């Protein structure tokens, strides 16, 4: 059985920087879904060898 983590987050790179290393060891795959403009979260994910998927839906409806 494969256990995966999917975390949707924007602008919480400071939190993820501490949480990913602690949680990553419990999962076979770890995914962060964030906004394409959230460069800090993307950098944290890459530093921790975590898969990143960018979505444009985080700010949908906000004008």
PDB file of C-alpha atoms in Angstrom:
ATOM      1  CA  UNK A   1       0.000   0.000   0.000  1.00  0.00           C
ATOM      2  CA  UNK A   2       1.251   3.453  -0.921  1.00  0.00           C
ATOM      3  CA  UNK A   3       0.487   6.396   1.375  1.00  0.00           C
ATOM      4  CA  UNK A   4       0.463   9.878  -0.130  1.00  0.00           C
ATOM      5  CA  UNK A   5       0.109  13.349   1.347  1.00  0.00           C
ATOM      6  CA  UNK A   6      -1.601  16.136  -0.578  1.00  0.00           C
ATOM      7  CA  UNK A   7      -1.323  19.574   0.992  1.00  0.00           C
ATOM      8  CA  UNK A   8      -2.983  22.647  -0.514  1.00  0.00           C
ATOM      9  CA  UNK A   9      -1.326  25.798   0.771  1.00  0.00           C
ATOM     10  CA  UNK A  10      -0.506  29.337  -0.293  1.00  0.00           C
ATOM     11  CA  UNK A  11       1.700  31.837   1.497  1.00  0.00           C
ATOM     12  CA  UNK A  12       2.465  29.537   4.421  1.00  0.00           C
ATOM     13  CA  UNK A  13       6.040  28.766   3.434  1.00  0.00           C
ATOM     14  CA  UNK A  14       7.282  29.531   6.959  1.00  0.00           C
ATOM     15  CA  UNK A  15       4.987  26.856   8.404  1.00  0.00           C
ATOM     16  CA  UNK A  16       5.702  24.324   5.647  1.00  0.00           C
ATOM     17  CA  UNK A  17       9.435  24.780   6.110  1.00  0.00           C
ATOM     18  CA  UNK A  18       9.085  23.256   9.584  1.00  0.00           C
ATOM     19  CA  UNK A  19       6.304  20.758   8.899  1.00  0.00           C
ATOM     20  CA  UNK A  20       7.418  19.085   5.673  1.00  0.00           C
ATOM     21  CA  UNK A  21      10.630  17.537   7.080  1.00  0.00           C
ATOM     22  CA  UNK A  22       8.744  16.168  10.095  1.00  0.00           C
ATOM     23  CA  UNK A  23       5.845  14.735   8.102  1.00  0.00           C
ATOM     24  CA  UNK A  24       7.581  13.656   4.910  1.00  0.00           C
ATOM     25  CA  UNK A  25       9.067  10.531   6.476  1.00  0.00           C
ATOM     26  CA  UNK A  26       5.567   9.120   7.023  1.00  0.00           C
ATOM     27  CA  UNK A  27       4.542   9.184   3.347  1.00  0.00           C
ATOM     28  CA  UNK A  28       5.617   7.508   0.138  1.00  0.00           C
ATOM     29  CA  UNK A  29       4.785  10.627  -1.875  1.00  0.00           C
ATOM     30  CA  UNK A  30       4.257  14.214  -0.741  1.00  0.00           C
ATOM     31  CA  UNK A  31       2.535  16.845  -2.857  1.00  0.00           C
ATOM     32  CA  UNK A  32       2.119  20.568  -2.348  1.00  0.00           C
ATOM     33  CA  UNK A  33      -0.548  22.372  -4.338  1.00  0.00           C
ATOM     34  CA  UNK A  34      -0.074  26.124  -4.395  1.00  0.00           C
ATOM     35  CA  UNK A  35      -0.604  29.231  -6.463  1.00  0.00           C
ATOM     36  CA  UNK A  36       1.846  29.684  -9.324  1.00  0.00           C
ATOM     37  CA  UNK A  37       2.858  33.087  -7.910  1.00  0.00           C
ATOM     38  CA  UNK A  38       3.750  31.643  -4.478  1.00  0.00           C
ATOM     39  CA  UNK A  39       7.469  31.360  -5.145  1.00  0.00           C
ATOM     40  CA  UNK A  40       8.437  30.923  -1.486  1.00  0.00           C
ATOM     41  CA  UNK A  41       6.234  27.852  -1.033  1.00  0.00           C
ATOM     42  CA  UNK A  42       7.518  26.422  -4.310  1.00  0.00           C
ATOM     43  CA  UNK A  43      11.115  26.944  -3.131  1.00  0.00           C
ATOM     44  CA  UNK A  44      10.424  25.233   0.223  1.00  0.00           C
ATOM     45  CA  UNK A  45       8.882  22.268  -1.566  1.00  0.00           C
ATOM     46  CA  UNK A  46      11.823  21.949  -3.946  1.00  0.00           C
ATOM     47  CA  UNK A  47      14.341  22.184  -1.073  1.00  0.00           C
ATOM     48  CA  UNK A  48      12.547  19.248   0.564  1.00  0.00           C
ATOM     49  CA  UNK A  49      12.246  17.199  -2.649  1.00  0.00           C
ATOM     50  CA  UNK A  50       8.461  17.458  -2.603  1.00  0.00           C
ATOM     51  CA  UNK A  51       6.292  17.427  -5.727  1.00  0.00           C
ATOM     52  CA  UNK A  52       4.694  20.788  -6.554  1.00  0.00           C
ATOM     53  CA  UNK A  53       1.559  21.425  -8.559  1.00  0.00           C
ATOM     54  CA  UNK A  54       0.429  24.967  -9.266  1.00  0.00           C
ATOM     55  CA  UNK A  55      -3.190  25.984  -9.560  1.00  0.00           C
ATOM     56  CA  UNK A  56      -4.841  29.210 -10.620  1.00  0.00           C
ATOM     57  CA  UNK A  57      -7.941  28.412  -8.567  1.00  0.00           C
ATOM     58  CA  UNK A  58      -6.701  29.797  -5.233  1.00  0.00           C
ATOM     59  CA  UNK A  59      -7.629  33.362  -6.139  1.00  0.00           C
ATOM     60  CA  UNK A  60     -10.568  32.558  -8.385  1.00  0.00           C
ATOM     61  CA  UNK A  61     -13.355  35.022  -7.730  1.00  0.00           C
ATOM     62  CA  UNK A  62     -11.073  37.543  -5.986  1.00  0.00           C
ATOM     63  CA  UNK A  63     -10.840  40.735  -7.964  1.00  0.00           C
TER      64      UNK A  63
END
